[in-house]
Amino acid sequence: MDFVTAIPSPLFVVTTYKSNGKPNACLQSWACFNGSPHGFYAILSNVNKSGHMYQSIKEKGEAVLNFPSADIYEKCTATITNNGFDNDEITLSGLTAEQATGINAPRIKDCFLNLECRYLWEREIKDGDTHVLMCLEVVNICVDEVHLDEIIQGRYGEKGYLYNVHYPINPENFEGKSHDWIATLKKFKDMGEY
C-alpha cells in the first residue's frame, strides 16, 4: 500500500555507534515528528529488528537523525553499501563525522539539521513482526544558520529537506512497477504569522 498511496516521507541518516565503537549510518525514511508540552519526539515507523541501526540504538540508547540536502544525497546513499560491521560508515561514504554534543553518538557535520535523540520505547507493528515502531526523544537540535532563517534560505526548496516518494501504482489492480523518487518541497501559500 506504500506504493498505492505514495505518501512522501522525510529522508534522514540515523547515526549511532556499533558495539565495536565504529560509527553506524543508516539512510532512513518512514517517520513522523511530534511535539508536546513534555518534549519533542521522533517516531521511526519501520525499523528492521535484524539491522545494525536497531541493534545499535537498543544497545547504546542514543542516536542522531541527520537531515541532508540534495548536494550530499549520493554520499548518504553510499552508507547503504558501506555498512560492514567493522566499517566507519560515515567516513567511508565521504561524509564528515563529529561527536554529538548532548549524547554519545556520531553526528554528520555535512547535514544541515541534526536531532540528537535518546531511545524511549518500541512496539512491534504487529505481534511477531520483523519491524518495530521506535520512539526517540529529541534532546538537542543543531541547525546550520543559513537553514535556520527562512528569509536567507530556510529548510524548504532545492537546498532543504529531501523526501522519499514512492511511485504510485494502480490501486485497482496493483499493476505497475515499484519505484522511488527523491523530492523537495516547495512552499505553497503563506498562511500568515501567529
mmCIF file of C-alpha atoms in Angstrom:
data_model
loop_
_atom_site.group_PDB
_atom_site.id
_atom_site.type_symbol
_atom_site.label_atom_id
_atom_site.label_comp_id
_atom_site.label_asym_id
_atom_site.label_seq_id
_atom_site.Cartn_x
_atom_site.Cartn_y
_atom_site.Cartn_z
ATOM 1 C CA MET A 1 0.000 0.000 0.000
ATOM 2 C CA ASP A 2 3.039 2.308 0.326
ATOM 3 C CA PHE A 3 3.164 2.417 -3.456
ATOM 4 C CA VAL A 4 -0.587 2.923 -3.876
ATOM 5 C CA THR A 5 -0.750 5.951 -1.599
ATOM 6 C CA ALA A 6 2.741 7.308 -2.435
ATOM 7 C CA ILE A 7 2.737 9.458 0.723
ATOM 8 C CA PRO A 8 6.136 11.205 0.956
ATOM 9 C CA SER A 9 8.386 10.686 3.971
ATOM 10 C CA PRO A 10 11.370 12.809 5.018
ATOM 11 C CA LEU A 11 14.811 11.315 4.384
ATOM 12 C CA PHE A 12 17.486 11.347 7.064
ATOM 13 C CA VAL A 13 20.530 9.363 8.115
ATOM 14 C CA VAL A 14 20.425 7.727 11.550
ATOM 15 C CA THR A 15 23.859 7.584 13.178
ATOM 16 C CA THR A 16 24.927 5.587 16.219
ATOM 17 C CA TYR A 17 27.958 3.741 17.477
ATOM 18 C CA LYS A 18 28.048 -0.018 16.932
ATOM 19 C CA SER A 19 29.113 -2.305 19.775
ATOM 20 C CA ASN A 20 32.694 -2.226 18.399
ATOM 21 C CA GLY A 21 32.773 1.601 18.637
ATOM 22 C CA LYS A 22 32.598 2.182 14.866
ATOM 23 C CA PRO A 23 30.066 4.708 13.527
ATOM 24 C CA ASN A 24 26.900 3.238 12.055
ATOM 25 C CA ALA A 25 24.932 5.212 9.449
ATOM 26 C CA CYS A 26 21.581 4.168 8.046
ATOM 27 C CA LEU A 27 19.626 6.096 5.409
ATOM 28 C CA GLN A 28 16.069 6.088 6.709
ATOM 29 C CA SER A 29 12.603 7.381 5.934
ATOM 30 C CA TRP A 30 9.146 6.446 7.220
ATOM 31 C CA ALA A 31 8.985 8.704 10.262
ATOM 32 C CA CYS A 32 6.978 11.461 11.884
ATOM 33 C CA PHE A 33 7.911 14.135 14.395
ATOM 34 C CA ASN A 34 5.690 15.307 17.227
ATOM 35 C CA GLY A 35 5.957 17.983 19.875
ATOM 36 C CA SER A 36 4.070 18.206 23.147
ATOM 37 C CA PRO A 37 4.438 20.179 26.375
ATOM 38 C CA HIS A 38 6.616 17.295 27.580
ATOM 39 C CA GLY A 39 9.111 17.238 24.689
ATOM 40 C CA PHE A 40 9.811 16.666 21.012
ATOM 41 C CA TYR A 41 9.764 13.112 19.640
ATOM 42 C CA ALA A 42 10.712 11.198 16.502
ATOM 43 C CA ILE A 43 8.650 8.108 15.707
ATOM 44 C CA LEU A 44 10.541 5.834 13.332
ATOM 45 C CA SER A 45 7.826 3.680 11.835
ATOM 46 C CA ASN A 46 9.726 0.954 10.015
ATOM 47 C CA VAL A 47 12.835 -0.225 11.891
ATOM 48 C CA ASN A 48 14.095 -3.688 10.959
ATOM 49 C CA LYS A 49 14.942 -5.663 14.114
ATOM 50 C CA SER A 50 17.765 -7.519 12.346
ATOM 51 C CA GLY A 51 19.661 -4.404 11.193
ATOM 52 C CA HIS A 52 22.693 -2.612 12.656
ATOM 53 C CA MET A 53 20.632 0.503 13.310
ATOM 54 C CA TYR A 54 18.143 -1.289 15.532
ATOM 55 C CA GLN A 55 20.851 -3.223 17.354
ATOM 56 C CA SER A 56 22.977 -0.112 17.954
ATOM 57 C CA ILE A 57 20.102 2.058 19.180
ATOM 58 C CA LYS A 58 18.930 -0.685 21.539
ATOM 59 C CA GLU A 59 22.442 -1.237 22.883
ATOM 60 C CA LYS A 60 23.559 2.398 23.186
ATOM 61 C CA GLY A 61 20.182 4.065 23.755
ATOM 62 C CA GLU A 62 21.158 7.097 21.665
ATOM 63 C CA ALA A 63 21.176 8.172 18.019
ATOM 64 C CA VAL A 64 21.308 11.253 15.808
ATOM 65 C CA LEU A 65 18.875 11.909 12.957
ATOM 66 C CA ASN A 66 20.837 13.830 10.311
ATOM 67 C CA PHE A 67 18.941 15.645 7.538
ATOM 68 C CA PRO A 68 20.894 16.029 4.284
ATOM 69 C CA SER A 69 20.329 18.416 1.412
ATOM 70 C CA ALA A 70 20.465 17.288 -2.220
ATOM 71 C CA ASP A 71 24.165 18.131 -2.661
ATOM 72 C CA ILE A 72 25.219 15.264 -0.347
ATOM 73 C CA TYR A 73 22.445 12.794 -1.143
ATOM 74 C CA GLU A 74 24.739 10.436 -3.110
ATOM 75 C CA LYS A 75 27.151 10.250 -0.176
ATOM 76 C CA CYS A 76 24.235 9.413 2.110
ATOM 77 C CA THR A 77 23.133 6.576 -0.182
ATOM 78 C CA ALA A 78 26.721 5.270 -0.078
ATOM 79 C CA THR A 79 26.116 4.393 3.585
ATOM 80 C CA ILE A 80 23.909 1.573 2.300
ATOM 81 C CA THR A 81 26.860 -0.209 0.645
ATOM 82 C CA ASN A 82 29.481 0.799 3.231
ATOM 83 C CA ASN A 83 27.625 -0.919 6.060
ATOM 84 C CA GLY A 84 30.037 -3.631 7.155
ATOM 85 C CA PHE A 85 30.228 -4.184 10.904
ATOM 86 C CA ASP A 86 33.909 -3.160 11.007
ATOM 87 C CA ASN A 87 33.404 -0.088 8.802
ATOM 88 C CA ASP A 88 33.218 3.560 9.806
ATOM 89 C CA GLU A 89 30.130 4.004 7.640
ATOM 90 C CA ILE A 90 30.175 7.817 7.784
ATOM 91 C CA THR A 91 33.779 8.396 6.716
ATOM 92 C CA LEU A 92 33.780 5.601 4.108
ATOM 93 C CA SER A 93 30.809 7.283 2.443
ATOM 94 C CA GLY A 94 32.669 10.594 2.101
ATOM 95 C CA LEU A 95 30.820 12.346 4.912
ATOM 96 C CA THR A 96 32.312 14.135 7.912
ATOM 97 C CA ALA A 97 31.691 12.669 11.367
ATOM 98 C CA GLU A 98 31.739 14.744 14.522
ATOM 99 C CA GLN A 99 30.760 13.966 18.086
ATOM 100 C CA ALA A 100 27.225 14.945 19.082
ATOM 101 C CA THR A 101 27.103 17.470 21.904
ATOM 102 C CA GLY A 102 24.217 16.169 24.030
ATOM 103 C CA ILE A 103 24.593 12.393 23.656
ATOM 104 C CA ASN A 104 27.271 9.788 22.917
ATOM 105 C CA ALA A 105 26.733 9.280 19.183
ATOM 106 C CA PRO A 106 28.366 10.469 15.969
ATOM 107 C CA ARG A 107 26.763 13.306 14.051
ATOM 108 C CA ILE A 108 27.147 14.083 10.321
ATOM 109 C CA LYS A 109 28.627 17.576 10.079
ATOM 110 C CA ASP A 110 27.634 17.885 6.395
ATOM 111 C CA CYS A 111 23.894 17.708 7.212
ATOM 112 C CA PHE A 112 22.013 20.957 7.793
ATOM 113 C CA LEU A 113 19.872 19.626 10.661
ATOM 114 C CA ASN A 114 20.808 17.127 13.376
ATOM 115 C CA LEU A 115 18.401 15.815 16.006
ATOM 116 C CA GLU A 116 20.237 14.220 18.930
ATOM 117 C CA CYS A 117 17.952 11.610 20.466
ATOM 118 C CA ARG A 118 17.528 9.117 23.284
ATOM 119 C CA TYR A 119 15.631 5.859 22.903
ATOM 120 C CA LEU A 120 12.267 5.795 24.714
ATOM 121 C CA TRP A 121 10.306 2.756 23.536
ATOM 122 C CA GLU A 122 9.432 0.421 20.698
ATOM 123 C CA ARG A 123 6.385 -1.567 19.611
ATOM 124 C CA GLU A 124 6.069 -4.305 17.033
ATOM 125 C CA ILE A 125 3.862 -3.121 14.223
ATOM 126 C CA LYS A 126 2.024 -6.413 14.513
ATOM 127 C CA ASP A 127 2.769 -9.191 17.015
ATOM 128 C CA GLY A 128 5.720 -11.249 15.810
ATOM 129 C CA ASP A 129 6.649 -8.735 13.072
ATOM 130 C CA THR A 130 10.247 -8.235 11.941
ATOM 131 C CA HIS A 131 9.866 -4.433 12.160
ATOM 132 C CA VAL A 132 9.034 -2.054 15.002
ATOM 133 C CA LEU A 133 7.843 1.459 15.642
ATOM 134 C CA MET A 134 10.550 3.189 17.652
ATOM 135 C CA CYS A 135 10.141 6.381 19.670
ATOM 136 C CA LEU A 136 13.142 8.627 20.246
ATOM 137 C CA GLU A 137 13.137 11.742 22.408
ATOM 138 C CA VAL A 138 14.953 14.690 20.848
ATOM 139 C CA VAL A 139 17.298 16.137 23.492
ATOM 140 C CA ASN A 140 19.352 18.545 21.354
ATOM 141 C CA ILE A 141 18.904 20.201 17.954
ATOM 142 C CA CYS A 142 21.681 21.592 15.734
ATOM 143 C CA VAL A 143 20.774 23.642 12.636
ATOM 144 C CA ASP A 144 23.035 25.476 10.188
ATOM 145 C CA GLU A 145 22.339 29.217 10.451
ATOM 146 C CA VAL A 146 21.617 29.634 6.751
ATOM 147 C CA HIS A 147 18.894 26.974 7.000
ATOM 148 C CA LEU A 148 17.514 28.377 10.247
ATOM 149 C CA ASP A 149 16.406 31.672 8.706
ATOM 150 C CA GLU A 150 13.639 31.217 6.135
ATOM 151 C CA ILE A 151 14.404 34.644 4.665
ATOM 152 C CA ILE A 152 18.022 33.683 3.874
ATOM 153 C CA GLN A 153 17.493 30.089 2.682
ATOM 154 C CA GLY A 154 15.456 28.047 5.091
ATOM 155 C CA ARG A 155 14.746 24.348 5.046
ATOM 156 C CA TYR A 156 12.495 24.055 2.009
ATOM 157 C CA GLY A 157 13.138 24.113 -1.711
ATOM 158 C CA GLU A 158 16.087 22.657 -3.596
ATOM 159 C CA LYS A 159 18.546 23.028 -0.701
ATOM 160 C CA GLY A 160 16.243 21.840 2.061
ATOM 161 C CA TYR A 161 14.568 18.672 3.248
ATOM 162 C CA LEU A 162 14.584 15.634 0.975
ATOM 163 C CA TYR A 163 11.612 13.299 0.731
ATOM 164 C CA ASN A 164 11.266 9.668 -0.276
ATOM 165 C CA VAL A 165 8.296 9.432 -2.649
ATOM 166 C CA HIS A 166 7.131 6.002 -3.700
ATOM 167 C CA TYR A 167 5.979 5.908 -7.284
ATOM 168 C CA PRO A 168 2.211 5.402 -7.193
ATOM 169 C CA ILE A 169 0.829 2.204 -8.690
ATOM 170 C CA ASN A 170 -2.717 1.441 -9.750
ATOM 171 C CA PRO A 171 -4.836 0.750 -6.620
ATOM 172 C CA GLU A 172 -7.436 -1.177 -8.614
ATOM 173 C CA ASN A 173 -5.098 -3.981 -9.684
ATOM 174 C CA PHE A 174 -1.692 -3.091 -8.160
ATOM 175 C CA GLU A 175 -0.166 -3.134 -11.638
ATOM 176 C CA GLY A 176 2.950 -1.182 -12.333
ATOM 177 C CA LYS A 177 6.498 -1.374 -11.104
ATOM 178 C CA SER A 178 7.506 -0.025 -7.748
ATOM 179 C CA HIS A 179 9.867 2.884 -7.982
ATOM 180 C CA ASP A 180 11.164 5.609 -5.670
ATOM 181 C CA TRP A 181 11.772 9.301 -6.242
ATOM 182 C CA ILE A 182 13.656 11.827 -4.171
ATOM 183 C CA ALA A 183 11.832 15.142 -3.929
ATOM 184 C CA THR A 184 11.970 18.521 -2.225
ATOM 185 C CA LEU A 185 9.067 20.631 -1.023
ATOM 186 C CA LYS A 186 8.070 23.964 -2.445
ATOM 187 C CA LYS A 187 6.185 26.409 -0.256
ATOM 188 C CA PHE A 188 2.635 26.843 -1.475
ATOM 189 C CA LYS A 189 0.901 29.620 0.458
ATOM 190 C CA ASP A 190 1.841 31.975 3.274
ATOM 191 C CA MET A 191 -0.777 31.476 5.979
ATOM 192 C CA GLY A 192 0.440 34.463 7.961
ATOM 193 C CA GLU A 193 2.096 34.861 11.323
ATOM 194 C CA TYR A 194 0.628 33.659 14.609
#
